[in-house]
Amino acid sequence: MNFELTVLGTGSATPTLNRNPSAYLLTVDNEYFLIDCGEGTQFRLLEQKIRHTRLRHIFISHLHGDHYFGLIGFISSLNLNRRTEDLTIIAPRGLAEILTIQLKHSETILHFKINFIETNPDKEELILDHPLLTVETIPLHHRIACCGFLFKQKQPKRNIIKENLPENFPIPYILQLKEGNDVFDELTEKTYKVNDYTTEPPPAKSFAYCSDTAYNELKISQLQGVDTVFHEATFTETELARAIKTNHSTAKQAAMIAQKSNAKQLIIGHYSSRYDDLTFHLLEAQEVFANTHLAIEGQVYKI
Amino acid sequence: MNFELTVLGTGSATPTLNRNPSAYLLTVDNEYFLIDCGEGTQFRLLEQKIRHTRLRHIFISHLHGDHYFGLIGFISSLNLNRRTEDLTIIAPRGLAEILTIQLKHSETILHFKINFIETNPDKEELILDHPLLTVETIPLHHRIACCGFLFKQKQPKRNIIKENLPENFPIPYILQLKEGNDVFDELTEKTYKVNDYTTEPPPAKSFAYCSDTAYNELKISQLQGVDTVFHEATFTETELARAIKTNHSTAKQAAMIAQKSNAKQLIIGHYSSRYDDLTFHLLEAQEVFANTHLAIEGQVYKI
């Protein structure tokens, strides 16, 4: 049972050699959810040795290039690698048209189906109901239509204490125990009490992805109590005017959202190319919200 | 006076971590010509510290993604960097539509003008007449419309022997000498003989770019006597059947084209991801055409 975030790209629009454009991979159990897909993301996934058969959902926040220009290359490569599993892409209106026209001109016929789900930047909505989690859109305030995503894990099942179980214990019984029910075995007339054979499951986790966005308190009611929030911190407070002008946030503003949302952990990223050193981002945010971490490419963050 | 090729990406369609998709930069004097622009090319250009103000022409051979998926990102970054100079893109029909739709959805207004010149894959034609060179298309035999490019440098001017000239020698006189004309100075009634003040210019160079293509002898008449030919060598001869099936070439076939074209130098590239070691590519080609070089990323090849 894991619920963690792998950081693939922490840059913003202007390219630099020390950061890649936005891309994040959420891992829940053995399932991957890719969030944004800037240019070169397929190479970052290769570096991380991600098995693409376990990736069935891609979320694109908005159609600025640093958040999606890597998608057509990734899709083309999936096709070359003979993918047959469906792929669901959750994205703003327009992306389907962009991908379709590129596939048309390369005369590419995909061996797999893409299901497009369009986000609506004007309202929160349940955009995906998956066996492992639900995903809600988070309307963000940016220069073009943009949604963040709130991933809410469904309640995990109870943990089996393997060493307590008899040998060859039937799988249907195990499933019943995991659901929290006692098991009565008619053959032996024995009752297996759930508390003797299982332990409490871990609590369901939640993760909010908020990029790109101006400081905006409207989302804090939706984010209340979230375990981890990723919030963009393109600038520090010295560039507050620029943040306001470009509909981005400062590290302090990211921390204010985390604090007001009563989040347990904040990860900041989407750094402007003007910053080599991110110390001030971290200090500024930690002054407001202590449990802040810098998103660093290649690192994995437990949620 | 230089005429050289910087190799930025030597891979083919399937992505690998040790090669980048196709991109080559031809430098003629102080002017850059970008040939193909696979995903991530803008980062390769950053690595090479290429000043984009000297780049006014981009050539795209065909609309398979490994040859152009980096273009929209590069154009977007040029715009963020406040480029105002016109950019000319020479490419197959369809690319303008692809770029336009992506700019539309990101609500991007370019601060510079893009001139699109459409290539015709069915015939050789003069596609660019530039002060430094002419460029002809080379119809290639691939799965979709595809053109190579033949760059023919215009005759360079004569070289001035600076130490022989009087001080403050007028620039119009220098230009006359460079053109190969004697100069008569009316004030001093002195004649400056071109042979006393200049040396022979270097010969005009030529470079042919042939990627992607099946083996096809039709182009050898157009390529006769070319200084350097870049020819794709996706496979070695052990994969000849696959080369034929996918409309690609082997290293030996690339060498046969160079030999039959009486080229002076061959550079091979566009290697399939199945090859880590390129020794066999080189040996196989050199058996047919001795002056063969492997395209290696980051290296610069004199033409």
Coordinates of C-alpha atoms in Angstrom, one line a residue:
Chain A
M1 CA 0.0 0.0 0.0
N2 CA 1.7 3.2 -1.0
F3 CA 0.6 6.7 -1.9
E4 CA 3.5 8.8 -3.1
L5 CA 4.5 11.5 -5.5
T6 CA 7.5 11.3 -7.8
V7 CA 8.7 14.6 -9.0
L8 CA 9.7 14.6 -12.7
G9 CA 9.8 18.3 -13.7
T10 CA 9.9 21.4 -11.5
G11 CA 10.5 24.2 -14.0
S12 CA 8.2 26.8 -15.4
A13 CA 7.7 28.2 -18.9
T14 CA 11.2 29.5 -19.7
P15 CA 13.4 26.5 -20.3
T16 CA 16.6 26.0 -18.3
L17 CA 19.2 23.2 -18.2
N18 CA 18.8 22.5 -14.5
R19 CA 15.0 21.9 -14.5
N20 CA 12.5 20.1 -16.6
P21 CA 9.0 21.4 -17.3
S22 CA 6.1 20.3 -15.2
A23 CA 5.5 16.6 -14.6
Y24 CA 4.5 14.6 -11.5
L25 CA 3.7 11.0 -11.0
L26 CA 1.3 9.9 -8.3
T27 CA 1.7 6.2 -7.3
V28 CA -1.2 4.6 -5.5
D29 CA -0.6 0.9 -4.8
N30 CA 0.6 -0.3 -8.2
E31 CA -1.2 2.2 -10.3
Y32 CA 0.3 5.4 -11.8
F33 CA -1.4 8.7 -12.4
L34 CA 0.6 11.2 -14.5
I35 CA 0.0 14.8 -13.7
D36 CA 1.1 17.3 -16.4
C37 CA 3.5 16.2 -19.1
G38 CA 5.9 18.9 -20.1
E39 CA 8.4 18.5 -23.0
G40 CA 10.7 15.5 -22.3
T41 CA 8.5 13.8 -19.7
Q42 CA 8.8 10.5 -21.6
F43 CA 12.5 10.6 -21.0
R44 CA 12.0 11.3 -17.3
L45 CA 9.7 8.3 -17.1
L46 CA 12.4 6.1 -18.8
E47 CA 14.9 7.3 -16.2
Q48 CA 12.5 6.3 -13.4
K49 CA 11.9 2.9 -15.1
I50 CA 8.1 3.5 -14.9
R51 CA 6.2 0.6 -16.4
H52 CA 3.7 2.3 -18.7
T53 CA 1.3 -0.5 -18.6
R54 CA 0.4 0.6 -15.1
L55 CA -0.3 4.1 -16.2
R56 CA -3.9 4.5 -17.4
H57 CA -4.7 8.1 -16.5
I58 CA -3.0 11.3 -17.5
F59 CA -4.1 14.7 -16.0
I60 CA -3.3 17.9 -17.8
S61 CA -3.9 21.1 -15.8
H62 CA -3.9 23.5 -18.7
L63 CA -2.7 24.1 -22.2
H64 CA 0.4 26.2 -21.6
G65 CA 3.1 24.2 -23.3
D66 CA 5.3 23.6 -20.3
H67 CA 2.5 21.5 -19.0
Y68 CA 1.7 19.3 -22.0
F69 CA 4.2 19.6 -24.9
G70 CA 5.6 16.2 -23.9
L71 CA 2.3 14.4 -24.3
I72 CA 2.2 13.8 -28.1
G73 CA 5.7 12.3 -27.9
F74 CA 4.8 10.1 -25.0
I75 CA 1.7 8.9 -26.7
S76 CA 3.6 8.2 -29.9
S77 CA 6.1 6.2 -28.0
L78 CA 3.4 4.2 -26.2
N79 CA 2.1 3.3 -29.6
L80 CA 5.6 2.3 -30.9
N81 CA 5.8 0.1 -27.8
R82 CA 2.7 -1.7 -28.9
R83 CA 0.5 -0.5 -26.0
T84 CA -3.1 -1.9 -26.3
E85 CA -4.6 -0.8 -23.0
D86 CA -6.9 2.2 -23.0
L87 CA -5.6 5.5 -21.8
T88 CA -7.7 8.2 -20.2
I89 CA -6.7 11.8 -20.6
I90 CA -8.3 14.4 -18.3
A91 CA -7.6 17.8 -19.7
P92 CA -9.1 21.1 -20.9
R93 CA -11.0 21.4 -24.1
G94 CA -8.7 21.6 -27.1
L95 CA -6.2 18.9 -26.2
A96 CA -8.0 16.2 -28.2
E97 CA -8.0 18.4 -31.3
I98 CA -4.2 19.1 -30.8
L99 CA -3.3 15.4 -30.5
T100 CA -5.6 14.3 -33.3
I101 CA -4.2 16.7 -35.8
Q102 CA -0.7 15.6 -35.1
L103 CA -1.6 11.9 -35.3
K104 CA -3.3 12.7 -38.6
H105 CA -0.3 14.3 -40.2
S106 CA 2.1 11.5 -39.2
E107 CA -0.5 9.0 -40.5
T108 CA -0.4 7.3 -37.1
I109 CA -3.1 4.8 -36.2
L110 CA -3.1 4.2 -32.4
H111 CA -3.3 0.6 -31.3
F112 CA -5.0 1.8 -28.1
K113 CA -8.0 3.9 -27.3
I114 CA -7.8 7.3 -25.7
N115 CA -10.7 8.4 -23.7
F116 CA -10.8 12.2 -23.3
I117 CA -12.5 13.7 -20.3
E118 CA -12.8 17.5 -20.5
T119 CA -12.3 19.6 -17.4
N120 CA -14.5 22.6 -16.7
P121 CA -12.4 25.4 -15.2
D122 CA -15.4 27.1 -13.8
K123 CA -16.5 24.6 -11.1
E124 CA -15.3 21.8 -8.8
E125 CA -16.5 18.5 -10.0
L126 CA -15.9 14.8 -9.6
I127 CA -13.9 14.0 -12.8
L128 CA -12.9 10.4 -12.1
D129 CA -14.2 7.6 -9.9
H130 CA -11.6 4.9 -9.9
P131 CA -11.4 1.7 -7.7
L132 CA -8.5 3.2 -5.8
L133 CA -9.5 6.9 -5.6
T134 CA -11.7 9.7 -6.7
V135 CA -10.4 12.8 -8.4
E136 CA -12.1 16.2 -8.2
T137 CA -11.1 19.2 -10.3
I138 CA -9.9 22.3 -8.5
P139 CA -10.7 25.5 -10.4
L140 CA -7.5 27.6 -10.5
H141 CA -7.0 31.2 -11.3
H142 CA -4.6 31.5 -14.2
R143 CA -4.3 33.3 -17.6
I144 CA -6.1 30.5 -19.5
A145 CA -8.5 27.8 -18.4
C146 CA -6.8 25.8 -15.7
C147 CA -7.7 23.1 -13.2
G148 CA -5.9 21.5 -10.4
F149 CA -6.8 18.0 -9.2
L150 CA -7.7 16.6 -5.7
F151 CA -7.0 12.9 -5.4
K152 CA -8.8 11.2 -2.5
Q153 CA -7.9 7.7 -1.9
K154 CA -10.8 5.3 -1.1
Q155 CA -10.6 3.7 2.3
P156 CA -8.0 1.0 2.1
K157 CA -8.9 -2.5 3.2
R158 CA -7.8 -4.0 6.5
N159 CA -4.3 -5.6 6.6
I160 CA -4.2 -9.4 6.9
I161 CA -1.9 -10.9 9.6
K162 CA -0.5 -13.7 7.4
E163 CA 1.2 -15.6 10.2
N164 CA -2.1 -16.0 12.1
L165 CA -4.0 -17.7 9.2
P166 CA -4.2 -21.4 8.7
E167 CA -2.4 -22.8 5.6
N168 CA -4.4 -22.7 2.4
F169 CA -7.0 -20.4 3.9
P170 CA -9.5 -19.7 1.0
I171 CA -9.1 -16.4 -0.8
P172 CA -12.8 -15.5 -0.6
Y173 CA -12.4 -15.7 3.2
I174 CA -9.4 -13.5 3.1
L175 CA -11.4 -10.9 1.1
Q176 CA -14.2 -11.0 3.7
L177 CA -11.7 -10.4 6.5
K178 CA -10.1 -7.5 4.6
E179 CA -13.6 -6.0 4.3
G180 CA -13.9 -6.1 8.1
N181 CA -16.2 -9.1 8.4
D182 CA -15.9 -12.2 10.6
V183 CA -15.7 -15.5 8.6
F184 CA -17.7 -18.6 9.6
D185 CA -16.4 -21.8 8.0
E186 CA -19.2 -24.3 7.7
L187 CA -17.0 -27.3 7.3
T188 CA -15.1 -26.9 10.5
E189 CA -17.8 -24.7 12.2
K190 CA -15.1 -22.3 13.2
T191 CA -15.5 -18.6 13.3
Y192 CA -12.5 -16.4 12.3
K193 CA -12.8 -13.1 14.1
V194 CA -11.7 -10.2 12.0
N195 CA -9.7 -8.7 14.9
D196 CA -7.7 -11.9 15.3
Y197 CA -6.6 -12.0 11.7
T198 CA -6.4 -8.4 10.5
T199 CA -5.1 -5.1 11.7
E200 CA -6.6 -1.6 11.1
P201 CA -6.0 -0.4 7.6
P202 CA -4.0 2.8 7.1
P203 CA -6.2 5.9 6.8
A204 CA -7.2 7.0 3.3
K205 CA -4.8 9.7 2.0
S206 CA -5.4 12.8 -0.1
F207 CA -3.3 14.9 -2.4
A208 CA -4.1 18.2 -4.1
Y209 CA -2.2 19.5 -7.2
C210 CA -2.4 23.3 -7.6
S211 CA -0.5 24.6 -10.6
D212 CA -0.6 27.1 -12.2
T213 CA -2.5 29.7 -10.2
A214 CA -2.6 33.1 -8.7
Y215 CA -3.1 33.3 -4.9
N216 CA -6.7 32.5 -4.4
E217 CA -8.5 31.5 -1.2
L218 CA -11.6 30.2 -3.0
K219 CA -10.0 26.7 -3.0
I220 CA -9.3 26.4 0.7
S221 CA -12.7 25.0 1.6
Q222 CA -12.3 22.2 -1.0
L223 CA -8.7 21.5 0.3
Q224 CA -9.6 21.3 4.0
G225 CA -7.6 18.7 5.8
V226 CA -5.8 17.5 2.7
D227 CA -2.7 15.3 3.5
T228 CA -0.4 16.9 1.0
V229 CA -0.8 19.9 -1.2
F230 CA 1.5 20.6 -4.1
H231 CA 1.2 24.3 -4.8
E232 CA 3.1 26.3 -7.4
A233 CA 5.6 28.8 -6.1
T234 CA 6.9 30.3 -9.3
F235 CA 8.3 33.3 -7.4
T236 CA 9.4 34.5 -4.0
E237 CA 7.9 37.6 -2.3
T238 CA 10.5 39.9 -3.8
E239 CA 8.7 39.3 -7.1
L240 CA 5.2 39.6 -5.7
A241 CA 4.1 42.2 -8.3
R242 CA 5.3 39.9 -11.1
A243 CA 3.4 37.0 -9.5
I244 CA 0.2 39.0 -9.5
K245 CA 0.7 40.2 -13.0
T246 CA 1.3 36.7 -14.4
N247 CA -1.3 34.9 -12.3
H248 CA 1.3 32.9 -10.5
S249 CA 2.1 32.5 -6.7
T250 CA 4.9 33.2 -4.4
A251 CA 6.3 30.6 -2.0
K252 CA 4.7 32.5 0.9
Q253 CA 1.3 32.5 -0.8
A254 CA 1.6 28.7 -1.4
A255 CA 2.3 28.3 2.3
M256 CA -0.7 30.5 3.2
I257 CA -3.0 28.2 1.1
A258 CA -1.5 25.1 2.9
Q259 CA -2.0 26.7 6.3
K260 CA -5.5 27.9 5.7
S261 CA -6.4 24.5 4.2
N262 CA -5.1 22.8 7.4
A263 CA -3.0 20.6 5.1
K264 CA -0.5 18.3 6.8
Q265 CA 2.3 18.8 4.2
L266 CA 3.2 21.2 1.5
I267 CA 5.4 20.6 -1.6
I268 CA 6.3 23.6 -3.7
G269 CA 7.6 23.7 -7.2
H270 CA 7.1 25.3 -10.7
Y271 CA 10.1 27.6 -10.0
S272 CA 10.9 30.5 -12.3
S273 CA 14.1 30.1 -14.4
R274 CA 15.4 33.2 -12.6
Y275 CA 16.1 31.2 -9.4
D276 CA 19.1 28.9 -9.2
D277 CA 19.1 28.7 -5.5
L278 CA 15.7 27.8 -3.9
T279 CA 16.7 28.4 -0.3
F280 CA 14.6 31.6 -0.1
H281 CA 11.5 29.7 -1.5
L282 CA 11.8 27.2 1.3
L283 CA 12.5 29.7 4.1
E284 CA 9.8 32.0 3.1
A285 CA 7.2 29.2 2.9
Q286 CA 8.4 27.5 6.1
E287 CA 7.9 30.8 8.0
V288 CA 4.2 30.4 7.3
F289 CA 3.9 26.6 7.1
A290 CA 6.6 24.6 8.7
N291 CA 6.1 21.3 7.0
T292 CA 7.0 22.6 3.6
H293 CA 9.3 20.7 1.2
L294 CA 10.9 21.8 -2.1
A295 CA 9.9 19.6 -5.1
I296 CA 13.3 18.2 -6.3
E297 CA 13.4 16.3 -9.6
G298 CA 13.8 12.5 -9.2
Q299 CA 12.7 12.6 -5.5
V300 CA 9.8 10.6 -4.2
Y301 CA 7.6 12.1 -1.5
K302 CA 5.5 10.0 0.8
I303 CA 2.0 11.4 1.3
Chain B
M1 CA 34.3 31.6 -42.8
N2 CA 33.0 28.3 -41.4
F3 CA 30.6 25.7 -42.7
E4 CA 30.0 23.0 -40.1
L5 CA 27.5 20.7 -38.7
T6 CA 26.7 20.4 -35.0
V7 CA 24.9 17.1 -34.1
L8 CA 22.2 17.6 -31.5
G9 CA 20.1 14.3 -31.8
T10 CA 21.0 11.0 -33.4
G11 CA 18.1 8.8 -32.2
S12 CA 15.2 7.5 -34.2
A13 CA 11.5 7.1 -33.3
T14 CA 11.7 4.9 -30.1
P15 CA 13.0 7.0 -27.3
T16 CA 16.2 6.0 -25.4
L17 CA 18.1 7.6 -22.6
N18 CA 21.4 7.7 -24.5
R19 CA 20.2 9.5 -27.6
N20 CA 18.0 12.4 -28.5
P21 CA 15.6 12.5 -31.4
S22 CA 16.8 14.1 -34.7
A23 CA 18.2 17.6 -34.7
Y24 CA 21.2 19.1 -36.5
L25 CA 22.6 22.6 -36.7
L26 CA 24.3 23.8 -39.8
T27 CA 26.6 26.8 -39.2
V28 CA 27.6 29.0 -42.2
D29 CA 29.6 32.0 -41.2
N30 CA 27.6 33.4 -38.3
E31 CA 24.3 32.1 -39.4
Y32 CA 22.5 29.0 -38.1
F33 CA 20.2 26.7 -40.0
L34 CA 18.4 24.1 -37.8
I35 CA 17.5 20.9 -39.5
D36 CA 14.8 18.8 -37.8
C37 CA 13.7 19.5 -34.3
G38 CA 12.9 16.4 -32.2
E39 CA 11.5 16.6 -28.7
G40 CA 14.0 18.4 -26.4
T41 CA 15.9 20.2 -29.1
Q42 CA 15.6 23.5 -27.3
F43 CA 17.5 22.1 -24.4
R44 CA 20.2 20.8 -26.8
L45 CA 20.5 24.3 -28.2
L46 CA 20.8 25.7 -24.7
E47 CA 23.6 23.2 -23.9
Q48 CA 25.4 24.4 -27.1
K49 CA 24.9 28.0 -26.1
I50 CA 23.4 28.8 -29.5
R51 CA 22.3 32.4 -29.9
H52 CA 18.9 32.1 -31.3
T53 CA 19.0 35.6 -32.9
R54 CA 21.4 34.1 -35.5
L55 CA 18.9 31.4 -36.3
R56 CA 16.4 32.5 -39.0
H57 CA 15.6 29.2 -40.8
I58 CA 14.3 25.9 -39.6
F59 CA 14.0 22.9 -41.9
I60 CA 11.7 20.0 -41.1
S61 CA 12.2 16.9 -43.2
H62 CA 8.8 15.2 -42.4
L63 CA 6.1 15.1 -39.8
H64 CA 7.1 12.0 -37.9
G65 CA 7.3 13.2 -34.3
D66 CA 11.0 12.4 -33.7
H67 CA 11.7 15.1 -36.3
Y68 CA 9.5 17.9 -35.1
F69 CA 7.9 17.4 -31.7
G70 CA 10.4 19.9 -30.2
L71 CA 9.4 22.7 -32.5
I72 CA 6.4 24.1 -30.7
G73 CA 8.4 24.2 -27.4
F74 CA 11.3 26.0 -29.1
I75 CA 9.0 28.5 -30.8
S76 CA 7.2 29.2 -27.5
S77 CA 10.5 29.7 -25.8
L78 CA 11.7 32.1 -28.5
N79 CA 8.6 34.1 -27.8
L80 CA 9.1 34.1 -24.1
N81 CA 12.6 35.3 -24.8
R82 CA 11.1 38.3 -26.7
R83 CA 12.3 37.4 -30.2
T84 CA 11.2 39.8 -32.8
E85 CA 13.1 38.7 -35.8
D86 CA 11.2 36.8 -38.5
L87 CA 11.6 33.0 -38.6
T88 CA 11.2 30.9 -41.7
I89 CA 10.1 27.3 -41.4
I90 CA 10.6 25.0 -44.4
A91 CA 8.4 21.9 -43.9
P92 CA 5.8 19.7 -45.3
R93 CA 2.2 20.8 -45.5
G94 CA 0.5 20.4 -42.2
L95 CA 3.0 21.8 -39.8
A96 CA 1.6 25.3 -40.0
E97 CA -1.8 23.9 -39.0
I98 CA -0.3 22.0 -36.1
L99 CA 1.6 25.0 -34.7
T100 CA -1.3 27.4 -35.2
I101 CA -3.7 25.2 -33.2
Q102 CA -1.3 24.9 -30.3
L103 CA -0.7 28.6 -30.2
K104 CA -4.5 29.2 -30.3
H105 CA -5.2 27.0 -27.3
S106 CA -2.5 28.5 -25.2
E107 CA -3.8 32.0 -26.3
T108 CA -0.2 32.8 -27.4
I109 CA 0.4 35.8 -29.6
L110 CA 3.8 35.6 -31.2
H111 CA 6.0 38.7 -31.1
F112 CA 7.6 37.6 -34.4
K113 CA 6.4 36.5 -37.7
I114 CA 6.8 32.9 -39.0
N115 CA 7.1 32.5 -42.8
F116 CA 6.1 29.0 -43.7
I117 CA 7.5 27.5 -46.9
E118 CA 5.9 24.2 -47.9
T119 CA 8.1 21.5 -49.4
N120 CA 6.9 19.3 -52.2
P121 CA 8.0 15.7 -51.7
D122 CA 7.5 14.8 -55.3
K123 CA 10.2 16.9 -56.9
E124 CA 13.6 18.6 -56.4
E125 CA 13.2 22.3 -56.1
L126 CA 15.0 25.4 -55.0
I127 CA 13.3 26.1 -51.7
L128 CA 15.6 28.9 -50.4
D129 CA 17.8 31.5 -52.0
H130 CA 19.8 33.1 -49.2
P131 CA 22.8 35.5 -49.3
L132 CA 25.0 32.7 -48.1
L133 CA 23.6 29.7 -49.8
T134 CA 20.9 28.0 -51.8
V135 CA 18.8 25.1 -50.5
E136 CA 17.2 22.5 -52.7
T137 CA 14.8 19.9 -51.5
I138 CA 15.8 16.2 -52.0
P139 CA 12.7 14.0 -52.4
L140 CA 13.1 11.0 -50.1
H141 CA 11.4 7.7 -50.1
H142 CA 9.7 7.2 -46.7
R143 CA 6.4 6.2 -45.3
I144 CA 5.0 9.7 -45.3
A145 CA 5.9 12.8 -47.4
C146 CA 9.6 13.5 -46.7
C147 CA 12.3 15.8 -48.1
G148 CA 15.9 16.0 -47.5
F149 CA 17.8 19.3 -48.1
L150 CA 20.8 20.1 -50.2
F151 CA 22.7 23.2 -48.9
K152 CA 25.0 24.8 -51.5
Q153 CA 27.1 27.6 -50.2
K154 CA 27.5 30.6 -52.6
Q155 CA 31.0 31.3 -53.7
P156 CA 32.8 33.0 -50.7
K157 CA 34.5 36.3 -51.4
R158 CA 38.3 36.6 -51.6
N159 CA 40.3 36.9 -48.4
I160 CA 41.9 40.3 -47.6
I161 CA 45.5 40.3 -46.6
K162 CA 45.1 42.9 -43.9
E163 CA 48.8 43.6 -43.3
N164 CA 49.3 44.6 -46.9
L165 CA 46.6 47.3 -46.9
P166 CA 47.4 51.0 -46.0
E167 CA 45.9 52.3 -42.8
N168 CA 42.3 53.5 -43.0
F169 CA 41.8 51.9 -46.4
P170 CA 38.2 52.8 -47.4
I171 CA 35.7 50.0 -46.8
P172 CA 34.1 50.4 -50.4
Y173 CA 37.6 49.6 -51.8
I174 CA 37.9 46.5 -49.5
L175 CA 34.6 45.3 -50.8
Q176 CA 35.8 45.8 -54.4
L177 CA 38.9 43.8 -53.7
K178 CA 36.9 41.0 -52.0
E179 CA 34.8 40.8 -55.2
G180 CA 38.0 40.2 -57.2
N181 CA 38.3 43.7 -58.8
D182 CA 41.4 45.9 -58.8
V183 CA 40.9 49.3 -57.1
F184 CA 42.0 52.7 -58.7
D185 CA 42.2 55.5 -56.1
E186 CA 41.7 58.8 -57.9
L187 CA 43.2 60.9 -55.2
T188 CA 46.6 59.2 -55.1
E189 CA 46.3 57.8 -58.7
K190 CA 47.4 54.5 -57.3
T191 CA 46.0 51.1 -58.5
Y192 CA 45.6 48.4 -55.9
K193 CA 45.9 45.1 -57.6
V194 CA 43.6 42.4 -56.3
N195 CA 46.3 39.8 -56.3
D196 CA 48.5 41.9 -54.0
Y197 CA 45.9 42.4 -51.4
T198 CA 43.8 39.3 -51.4
T199 CA 44.1 35.5 -51.6
E200 CA 41.9 33.0 -53.3
P201 CA 38.7 32.4 -51.4
P202 CA 37.9 28.9 -50.1
P203 CA 35.8 26.8 -52.4
A204 CA 32.1 26.9 -51.9
K205 CA 30.9 23.9 -49.8
S206 CA 27.8 21.7 -50.0
F207 CA 26.0 19.6 -47.5
A208 CA 23.1 17.1 -48.1
Y209 CA 20.8 15.9 -45.4
C210 CA 19.0 12.7 -46.2
S211 CA 16.7 11.5 -43.3
D212 CA 14.4 9.5 -43.2
T213 CA 14.6 7.3 -46.4
A214 CA 14.7 3.9 -47.9
Y215 CA 17.7 3.1 -50.1
N216 CA 17.0 5.0 -53.3
E217 CA 19.4 5.8 -56.1
L218 CA 17.2 8.4 -57.6
K219 CA 18.9 11.1 -55.5
I220 CA 22.5 10.3 -56.5
S221 CA 22.4 12.6 -59.6
Q222 CA 21.3 15.5 -57.5
L223 CA 24.0 14.8 -54.9
Q224 CA 27.0 14.4 -57.3
G225 CA 30.2 15.7 -55.9
V226 CA 28.6 16.9 -52.6
D227 CA 31.2 17.7 -49.9
T228 CA 29.4 16.0 -47.0
V229 CA 26.3 13.9 -47.0
F230 CA 24.4 13.1 -43.8
H231 CA 22.5 9.9 -44.5
E232 CA 20.3 8.0 -42.1
A233 CA 21.5 4.5 -41.1
T234 CA 18.8 3.3 -38.8
F235 CA 19.9 -0.3 -39.1
T236 CA 22.9 -2.4 -40.0
E237 CA 22.7 -5.1 -42.8
T238 CA 21.6 -7.8 -40.3
E239 CA 18.3 -5.9 -40.2
L240 CA 18.0 -5.2 -43.9
A241 CA 14.5 -6.8 -44.1
R242 CA 13.3 -4.4 -41.4
A243 CA 15.0 -1.5 -43.1
I244 CA 13.1 -2.3 -46.3
K245 CA 9.8 -2.8 -44.5
T246 CA 10.0 0.5 -42.6
N247 CA 11.5 2.6 -45.4
H248 CA 14.7 3.2 -43.6
S249 CA 18.3 2.5 -44.6
T250 CA 21.2 0.4 -43.4
A251 CA 24.7 1.8 -42.8
K252 CA 26.0 0.0 -45.9
Q253 CA 23.2 1.5 -48.0
A254 CA 24.1 5.0 -46.7
A255 CA 27.7 4.4 -47.7
M256 CA 26.5 3.2 -51.2
I257 CA 24.7 6.5 -51.7
A258 CA 27.8 8.4 -50.6
Q259 CA 30.0 6.4 -52.9
K260 CA 27.7 6.6 -56.0
S261 CA 27.3 10.3 -55.3
N262 CA 31.1 10.8 -55.3
A263 CA 30.6 12.6 -51.9
K264 CA 33.8 13.6 -50.1
Q265 CA 32.5 12.7 -46.6
L266 CA 29.6 10.7 -45.1
I267 CA 28.1 11.2 -41.7
I268 CA 25.6 8.5 -40.6
G269 CA 23.0 8.8 -37.8
H270 CA 19.3 8.2 -36.9
Y271 CA 20.2 5.0 -35.1
S272 CA 17.6 2.6 -34.0
S273 CA 17.2 2.2 -30.3
R274 CA 18.2 -1.4 -30.5
Y275 CA 21.8 -0.5 -31.0
D276 CA 23.9 0.6 -28.0
D277 CA 27.2 0.0 -29.7
L278 CA 27.6 1.6 -33.2
T279 CA 30.9 -0.1 -34.2
F280 CA 29.1 -2.3 -36.7
H281 CA 27.4 0.7 -38.3
L282 CA 30.8 2.3 -38.8
L283 CA 32.7 -0.8 -40.0
E284 CA 29.9 -1.7 -42.4
A285 CA 29.8 1.7 -44.0
Q286 CA 33.5 2.2 -44.1
E287 CA 33.9 -1.0 -46.1
V288 CA 32.0 0.7 -48.9
F289 CA 32.9 4.4 -48.3
A290 CA 36.1 4.9 -46.2
N291 CA 35.5 8.5 -45.1
T292 CA 32.4 7.7 -43.0
H293 CA 31.9 9.2 -39.6
L294 CA 29.4 8.3 -36.9
A295 CA 27.1 11.3 -35.9
I296 CA 27.8 11.7 -32.2
E297 CA 25.7 14.1 -30.2
G298 CA 27.5 17.3 -29.2
Q299 CA 30.2 16.9 -31.8
V300 CA 30.9 19.4 -34.6
Y301 CA 31.8 18.2 -38.1
K302 CA 33.8 20.4 -40.5
I303 CA 32.3 20.2 -44.0

